[in-house]
XYZ file of C-alpha atoms in Angstrom:
502
model
C 98.298 -90.806 45.763
C 99.325 -87.139 45.315
C 97.597 -84.530 47.480
C 97.949 -80.919 46.339
C 97.243 -77.736 48.287
C 96.510 -74.552 46.324
C 95.609 -71.010 47.343
C 92.711 -68.897 46.027
C 94.714 -68.172 42.883
C 95.499 -71.874 42.388
C 99.131 -71.328 43.303
C 100.949 -74.094 45.237
C 101.093 -73.759 49.016
C 104.308 -75.098 50.505
C 104.694 -76.395 54.067
C 100.940 -76.843 54.536
C 100.199 -79.449 57.236
C 97.968 -82.310 56.086
C 95.694 -84.578 58.063
C 94.912 -87.693 56.007
C 92.610 -90.526 57.021
C 90.531 -93.245 55.376
C 87.661 -95.677 55.843
C 86.478 -98.802 54.111
C 84.137 -97.871 51.264
C 81.367 -99.982 52.784
C 81.680 -98.147 56.126
C 81.803 -94.541 54.890
C 78.412 -93.853 56.490
C 79.966 -94.669 59.862
C 83.032 -92.413 59.473
C 81.516 -89.461 61.361
C 79.436 -89.185 64.515
C 76.115 -87.354 64.754
C 77.854 -84.270 66.183
C 80.093 -84.091 63.083
C 83.251 -85.311 64.773
C 85.263 -88.233 63.460
C 84.207 -91.703 64.567
C 87.777 -92.929 64.992
C 87.028 -96.675 65.366
C 86.064 -96.710 61.683
C 89.027 -94.601 60.506
C 92.627 -95.372 59.630
C 95.451 -92.830 59.845
C 97.125 -92.457 56.449
C 99.639 -89.721 57.278
C 101.984 -91.510 59.675
C 100.915 -89.187 62.471
C 101.054 -91.130 65.718
C 99.351 -88.345 67.710
C 95.907 -88.797 66.270
C 93.458 -88.503 63.451
C 91.150 -85.669 62.336
C 93.326 -83.004 63.955
C 96.109 -80.731 62.706
C 99.148 -81.215 64.923
C 102.928 -81.006 64.904
C 103.429 -84.516 63.517
C 101.301 -84.098 60.401
C 103.168 -84.261 57.076
C 103.620 -81.037 55.119
C 103.525 -80.231 51.418
C 106.714 -79.711 49.432
C 107.702 -76.587 47.503
C 105.300 -77.604 44.735
C 102.439 -77.757 47.201
C 102.236 -81.540 46.889
C 102.472 -84.525 49.200
C 102.582 -88.178 48.160
C 100.709 -90.680 50.337
C 100.746 -94.461 50.041
C 97.250 -95.913 50.460
C 96.301 -99.584 50.751
C 93.024 -100.170 48.914
C 90.538 -102.570 50.500
C 89.253 -104.200 47.316
C 86.996 -106.650 49.178
C 85.154 -103.734 50.815
C 84.553 -102.050 47.470
C 87.492 -99.707 47.863
C 88.894 -97.231 50.349
C 87.649 -93.659 50.810
C 90.391 -91.162 51.684
C 89.946 -87.673 53.206
C 92.613 -84.964 53.301
C 92.529 -81.445 54.695
C 94.721 -78.653 55.993
C 94.251 -75.998 58.640
C 95.752 -74.267 61.642
C 97.429 -76.058 64.527
C 94.886 -77.834 66.792
C 92.057 -77.498 64.250
C 89.762 -80.544 64.295
C 87.150 -82.039 61.990
C 83.756 -80.874 63.263
C 81.334 -80.864 60.329
C 81.140 -84.513 59.349
C 83.716 -84.167 56.613
C 82.004 -81.224 54.909
C 84.555 -79.231 52.937
C 87.216 -81.937 53.163
C 88.739 -83.253 49.955
C 87.936 -86.935 49.490
C 88.273 -89.680 46.916
C 87.179 -93.307 46.727
C 89.982 -95.567 45.549
C 88.679 -98.763 43.999
C 91.788 -100.214 42.418
C 95.325 -100.795 43.548
C 98.261 -99.194 41.811
C 99.684 -101.047 38.789
C 101.677 -104.085 39.847
C 105.065 -105.167 38.534
C 105.154 -108.609 36.940
C 107.824 -110.888 38.379
C 106.275 -114.266 37.458
C 103.581 -115.895 35.338
C 100.963 -118.524 36.078
C 99.234 -120.910 33.685
C 95.735 -122.252 34.343
C 92.978 -123.966 32.384
C 89.205 -123.588 32.472
C 88.826 -127.205 33.576
C 87.138 -127.277 36.972
C 88.996 -128.479 40.027
C 88.985 -132.267 40.160
C 88.176 -132.641 36.446
C 90.703 -134.946 34.815
C 89.320 -135.436 31.299
C 87.819 -133.495 28.406
C 85.244 -134.951 26.040
C 86.069 -135.281 22.355
C 85.014 -132.149 20.482
C 85.217 -129.914 23.553
C 87.650 -127.034 23.883
C 90.005 -126.357 26.784
C 91.174 -122.769 27.188
C 94.638 -122.237 28.654
C 95.331 -118.827 30.202
C 98.717 -117.303 30.947
C 98.647 -114.357 33.362
C 101.538 -112.230 34.570
C 101.499 -111.746 38.347
C 103.275 -109.845 41.093
C 104.263 -112.322 43.806
C 105.177 -109.473 46.162
C 101.605 -108.136 46.066
C 99.533 -111.183 46.894
C 100.024 -112.734 43.439
C 97.846 -110.045 41.905
C 97.463 -109.734 38.147
C 100.123 -107.496 36.620
C 100.708 -105.858 33.273
C 103.832 -106.442 31.177
C 106.993 -104.399 31.076
C 108.573 -103.390 27.788
C 110.395 -106.249 26.105
C 108.964 -108.924 28.421
C 105.806 -110.052 26.675
C 106.418 -113.308 24.784
C 106.150 -116.997 25.643
C 106.792 -120.127 23.609
C 104.196 -122.892 23.645
C 105.104 -126.403 22.510
C 102.206 -128.842 22.035
C 102.795 -132.569 21.587
C 99.836 -134.729 20.567
C 99.420 -138.503 20.463
C 96.451 -140.853 19.953
C 95.713 -144.011 21.933
C 93.166 -146.226 20.154
C 91.377 -149.351 21.281
C 92.847 -149.244 24.790
C 91.300 -150.933 27.804
C 91.912 -148.310 30.455
C 91.612 -144.560 30.784
C 94.090 -144.380 33.640
C 96.385 -141.474 34.377
C 97.672 -140.257 31.003
C 101.420 -140.103 30.639
C 103.009 -137.033 29.097
C 103.516 -137.144 25.339
C 107.207 -137.173 24.446
C 108.933 -138.324 21.251
C 107.300 -139.602 18.064
C 104.276 -137.337 18.329
C 102.695 -134.493 16.407
C 104.455 -131.306 17.501
C 103.279 -127.702 17.144
C 105.145 -124.634 18.366
C 103.709 -121.136 18.584
C 104.340 -117.839 20.378
C 102.034 -116.197 22.911
C 102.122 -112.437 23.417
C 100.435 -111.054 26.514
C 98.134 -108.045 26.188
C 98.210 -104.821 28.188
C 96.674 -106.619 31.182
C 99.421 -109.263 31.146
C 97.098 -111.970 29.827
C 97.260 -114.372 26.872
C 95.213 -117.455 25.977
C 95.274 -120.396 23.617
C 92.910 -123.326 23.117
C 93.297 -127.081 22.829
C 90.748 -129.442 21.294
C 90.646 -132.950 19.861
C 88.221 -134.974 17.745
C 87.368 -138.624 18.280
C 89.695 -140.665 16.043
C 87.028 -143.394 15.864
C 83.702 -141.571 16.137
C 81.652 -144.696 15.290
C 83.613 -146.876 17.727
C 83.895 -149.497 15.011
C 87.220 -150.585 16.476
C 85.975 -150.526 20.078
C 84.090 -153.759 20.814
C 81.877 -153.807 23.894
C 83.247 -155.519 26.944
C 81.597 -158.200 29.063
C 81.633 -157.600 32.803
C 80.047 -161.012 33.390
C 82.748 -162.984 31.628
C 85.554 -164.809 33.388
C 87.930 -163.124 33.190
C 86.109 -159.818 32.709
C 86.367 -158.411 29.188
C 86.889 -154.644 29.485
C 85.365 -152.016 27.218
C 87.664 -150.467 24.637
C 88.105 -146.714 24.358
C 90.000 -144.090 22.372
C 92.023 -141.264 23.822
C 94.011 -138.268 22.592
C 96.706 -136.857 24.843
C 97.958 -133.300 24.378
C 100.990 -132.255 26.400
C 101.933 -128.582 26.379
C 104.905 -126.690 27.770
C 105.010 -122.926 28.317
C 108.375 -121.174 28.671
C 109.606 -117.585 28.242
C 110.422 -116.946 24.580
C 113.998 -116.357 23.493
C 113.074 -112.945 22.100
C 111.295 -110.548 24.487
C 110.598 -113.350 26.929
C 108.431 -112.690 29.954
C 109.174 -113.718 33.549
C 109.385 -117.425 34.389
C 106.366 -119.521 35.326
C 105.502 -119.968 38.985
C 104.605 -123.667 38.862
C 103.323 -123.642 42.444
C 100.511 -121.311 41.334
C 99.943 -122.983 37.966
C 98.098 -126.049 36.768
C 101.367 -127.210 35.221
C 103.805 -129.510 36.999
C 107.183 -128.515 38.429
C 108.659 -128.476 34.915
C 105.983 -126.239 33.405
C 104.306 -129.210 31.695
C 100.634 -130.233 31.629
C 98.795 -133.024 29.805
C 95.155 -132.722 28.735
C 93.434 -136.030 27.929
C 90.424 -136.161 25.593
C 88.491 -139.411 25.912
C 85.268 -141.239 25.058
C 85.333 -143.378 28.199
C 82.045 -143.867 30.033
C 81.334 -141.515 32.923
C 82.597 -142.594 36.321
C 82.458 -140.869 39.681
C 85.530 -138.665 39.792
C 85.118 -135.857 42.293
C 82.743 -134.225 44.743
C 82.268 -130.945 46.553
C 80.914 -130.646 50.081
C 79.377 -127.308 51.087
C 78.105 -126.292 54.505
C 75.284 -123.890 55.328
C 77.251 -121.385 57.420
C 80.760 -120.108 58.108
C 80.559 -121.559 61.616
C 78.109 -123.250 63.980
C 77.811 -123.190 67.754
C 78.859 -126.415 69.420
C 76.159 -127.789 71.719
C 76.522 -127.023 75.418
C 74.423 -130.117 76.101
C 72.680 -132.698 73.984
C 73.272 -132.546 70.240
C 73.382 -129.994 67.435
C 72.391 -130.318 63.785
C 74.018 -129.439 60.495
C 73.239 -129.833 56.793
C 75.736 -130.156 53.955
C 75.219 -130.342 50.203
C 77.277 -132.861 48.252
C 77.658 -132.538 44.479
C 79.123 -135.465 42.533
C 80.728 -135.073 39.088
C 82.346 -137.396 36.563
C 85.818 -137.116 35.044
C 84.506 -134.535 32.556
C 83.059 -132.313 35.286
C 79.454 -133.255 34.483
C 76.992 -133.828 37.356
C 76.143 -137.466 38.066
C 72.607 -138.317 39.112
C 71.417 -141.313 41.113
C 74.742 -141.767 42.926
C 74.695 -143.149 46.457
C 76.350 -140.764 48.923
C 77.288 -141.325 52.540
C 79.287 -139.170 54.932
C 82.018 -139.727 57.475
C 83.955 -137.240 59.570
C 86.759 -136.641 62.033
C 86.948 -134.013 64.781
C 89.998 -132.098 66.030
C 90.292 -132.012 68.973
C 88.647 -135.343 69.734
C 87.030 -133.984 72.883
C 85.882 -135.865 75.963
C 82.740 -136.382 78.066
C 81.317 -136.796 75.498
C 83.775 -137.386 72.684
C 83.186 -135.177 69.651
C 81.280 -137.360 67.205
C 78.740 -137.066 64.395
C 75.884 -139.386 63.476
C 75.025 -139.614 59.785
C 71.913 -141.016 58.069
C 71.716 -143.861 55.564
C 72.916 -143.366 51.997
C 71.183 -140.691 49.940
C 70.957 -140.457 46.121
C 71.987 -137.436 44.063
C 69.353 -135.669 41.963
C 69.550 -134.580 38.312
C 71.975 -131.787 39.243
C 74.313 -134.301 40.849
C 73.551 -132.886 44.300
C 72.047 -134.147 47.538
C 71.426 -132.402 50.891
C 72.275 -134.487 53.926
C 71.457 -133.540 57.501
C 73.181 -134.989 60.537
C 73.677 -134.484 64.269
C 76.737 -134.244 66.462
C 77.599 -134.232 70.151
C 80.578 -132.858 72.020
C 82.371 -129.559 72.336
C 84.177 -127.175 69.991
C 86.086 -128.755 67.126
C 87.061 -128.506 63.497
C 85.104 -131.254 61.779
C 86.283 -132.599 58.424
C 83.265 -134.007 56.578
C 84.129 -136.487 53.811
C 81.854 -137.704 50.986
C 81.783 -141.390 50.004
C 80.216 -143.106 46.989
C 78.804 -146.112 48.815
C 75.561 -147.890 49.602
C 74.688 -149.044 53.100
C 74.861 -152.743 52.239
C 76.556 -154.788 49.538
C 74.750 -157.202 47.198
C 75.304 -160.030 49.672
C 73.675 -158.053 52.480
C 76.842 -157.231 54.385
C 77.402 -153.698 55.639
C 79.628 -151.477 53.514
C 82.471 -149.913 55.475
C 83.417 -146.358 54.616
C 87.104 -146.176 53.779
C 89.605 -144.665 51.352
C 88.492 -146.897 48.477
C 84.968 -145.454 48.330
C 85.628 -141.834 49.256
C 85.288 -139.299 46.438
C 87.768 -139.215 44.793
C 88.994 -142.668 45.774
C 92.254 -143.249 47.624
C 93.014 -139.578 48.197
C 93.278 -137.294 51.185
C 92.067 -134.176 49.369
C 88.884 -133.257 47.542
C 85.351 -134.338 48.375
C 85.513 -132.834 51.852
C 84.842 -129.655 53.808
C 85.740 -128.187 57.186
C 82.953 -127.321 59.619
C 83.841 -124.974 62.475
C 81.941 -125.933 65.623
C 82.714 -123.057 67.991
C 82.445 -122.181 71.650
C 82.177 -118.637 72.989
C 85.405 -117.664 74.735
C 84.919 -117.495 78.505
C 88.559 -117.114 79.550
C 90.246 -113.733 79.879
C 93.033 -114.641 77.476
C 93.443 -116.677 74.313
C 96.780 -117.610 72.806
C 97.557 -116.671 69.227
C 95.583 -118.772 66.764
C 94.627 -118.558 63.115
C 91.726 -116.233 62.345
C 89.480 -118.854 60.729
C 86.481 -116.550 60.175
C 86.273 -112.758 60.329
C 82.853 -111.096 60.112
C 83.169 -107.307 60.135
C 79.391 -106.859 59.980
C 78.910 -108.487 63.379
C 82.387 -107.754 64.824
C 82.938 -111.482 65.250
C 86.119 -113.540 65.071
C 86.538 -117.313 65.083
C 90.033 -118.111 66.343
C 91.705 -121.522 66.280
C 92.813 -122.989 69.595
C 93.786 -126.332 71.088
C 90.322 -126.424 72.702
C 88.622 -126.015 69.337
C 87.581 -122.804 67.562
C 86.699 -119.943 69.904
C 84.192 -117.165 69.177
C 85.122 -113.673 70.311
C 83.469 -110.319 69.692
C 85.170 -106.951 69.561
C 83.944 -103.348 69.570
C 85.259 -99.803 69.362
C 86.046 -99.868 73.066
C 88.802 -102.436 72.564
C 92.471 -102.009 71.695
C 94.061 -103.388 68.527
C 97.733 -104.114 67.863
C 99.480 -105.376 64.743
C 102.762 -107.164 64.041
C 103.577 -107.093 60.332
C 107.077 -108.164 59.322
C 106.082 -107.793 55.658
C 105.480 -104.044 55.957
C 108.136 -101.470 55.108
C 109.296 -100.632 57.672
C 108.293 -103.687 59.691
C 105.586 -103.126 62.300
C 106.064 -104.525 65.802
C 103.395 -104.087 68.480
C 101.945 -101.039 66.701
C 98.530 -99.786 67.887
C 95.950 -99.550 65.090
C 92.306 -98.574 64.787
C 89.386 -100.960 64.596
C 89.050 -100.094 60.898
C 92.691 -100.938 60.199
C 92.300 -104.179 62.159
C 89.378 -105.164 59.943
C 91.323 -104.188 56.830
C 94.103 -106.571 57.814
C 91.605 -109.370 58.405
C 89.894 -108.737 55.054
C 93.246 -108.917 53.255
C 94.064 -112.334 54.751
C 92.913 -114.502 51.843
C 94.551 -117.630 53.285
C 93.094 -117.212 56.793
C 96.509 -117.804 58.326
C 97.062 -114.509 60.157
C 96.930 -115.090 63.911
C 95.083 -113.197 66.625
C 95.751 -113.285 70.369
C 93.264 -111.944 72.917
C 93.925 -110.463 76.359
C 91.766 -108.889 79.110
C 88.607 -110.297 77.546
C 85.267 -110.352 79.331
C 82.280 -111.265 77.178
C 79.856 -110.369 79.993
C 81.032 -106.760 80.382
C 80.306 -104.355 77.517
C 82.640 -101.772 79.055
C 85.568 -104.186 79.113
C 88.647 -103.090 77.170
C 90.119 -106.182 75.541
C 93.331 -106.268 73.526
C 93.492 -108.010 70.158
C 96.988 -108.601 68.767
C 97.102 -109.526 65.082
C 100.247 -111.014 63.540
C 100.414 -111.014 59.755
C 101.651 -114.192 58.082
C 102.718 -114.203 54.444
C 100.058 -115.857 52.248
């Protein structure tokens, strides 16, 4: 951002000292106190001046011979932007009128990013493994900047083209719709070129029709026969590969961020197989819950079950199981779940349960299982009936059962939840998640090896602390707490945040 100082005749003013500060766009109303002075806990210094904010002093930057100064501002997109104020004056002048007369601007977008990679994704929902005949799958290629949080980036001149190779094969009258293998030789092949637009984006679509729409070649099976006679189905597999084009090729794919495999390859399977339970989502009612200090506590989760096409499945039996870390003692952390519940027409069911014990991270897992089998024996919940079956991912959710920190110190742990509205942090610890609260009376320190230059034990404002937390999309930055006393509002605690690359 360029800040210019001009005189009454609009001529540049060189060597003018500048005081520059900012606030989150959603906290602008809290930037100034009732007496017109700056409310520093909500402000971030943007001028590199270590002496202070809202005051002209010897360490403020000055304008160049053109009357300009360039400032680098980090925009808090999650907060709706960042509002920046800049002003000049005489030595020791301070802001006194609530920002009146100060130049200000609300920045809502980050500066253009430089593309150094590309990612490929589809519009198939997470956990969806099949597409129905006649449907269309949209594949999107997006240029990204991996040095800026993998943000979308526009193209650079001469780096806009990608080659797409599609291989298509048909499987008719088969007995299983298992994992589709990639299509290789002997298939229909189509090659075309993608050119990204000004936003660094390009799309193409894939579709397939049923090769046997009347199923005349697909006789019904017989599940009661010995041996069982399976149903017959048809399937079309489309394997595509995206690579930089020979002419004006863009940056290489980042397969770790793409739906493609490590070789830039993905296979879409279109099928007419009957719906089967394929995936589930588990959603809690809150970011965190207080662990009971005695007795039990309650929680409710919503489970949604879908088939391999991503369609909701009604009338499915759902049960829950869970594990707690740490396991706890006296009593052991444990949850008690009700009998099986059935999904409604939206594929969803709300299930309440109780738990005992202390703070923990609970992993709640959804199972597609009744309480008893046809012969009356109890059905055990295991990997074979979890959703999806025989996996360790999907169909689960983490529930943070927290305890309020009572100790004076807390070792560095991941910031699991950050709520700027209530000044609340949930920090991981070996004793389970701990709840701490901060205010403008506390001290905040940051360690950021990713910054240029690197920051080590640098004091920051409350506003800057919250900006760091808001930018942590992976919730893996750590926070340590010292000199903490939750019973004393005048206590000055120290919160040390260490930034970890996402």
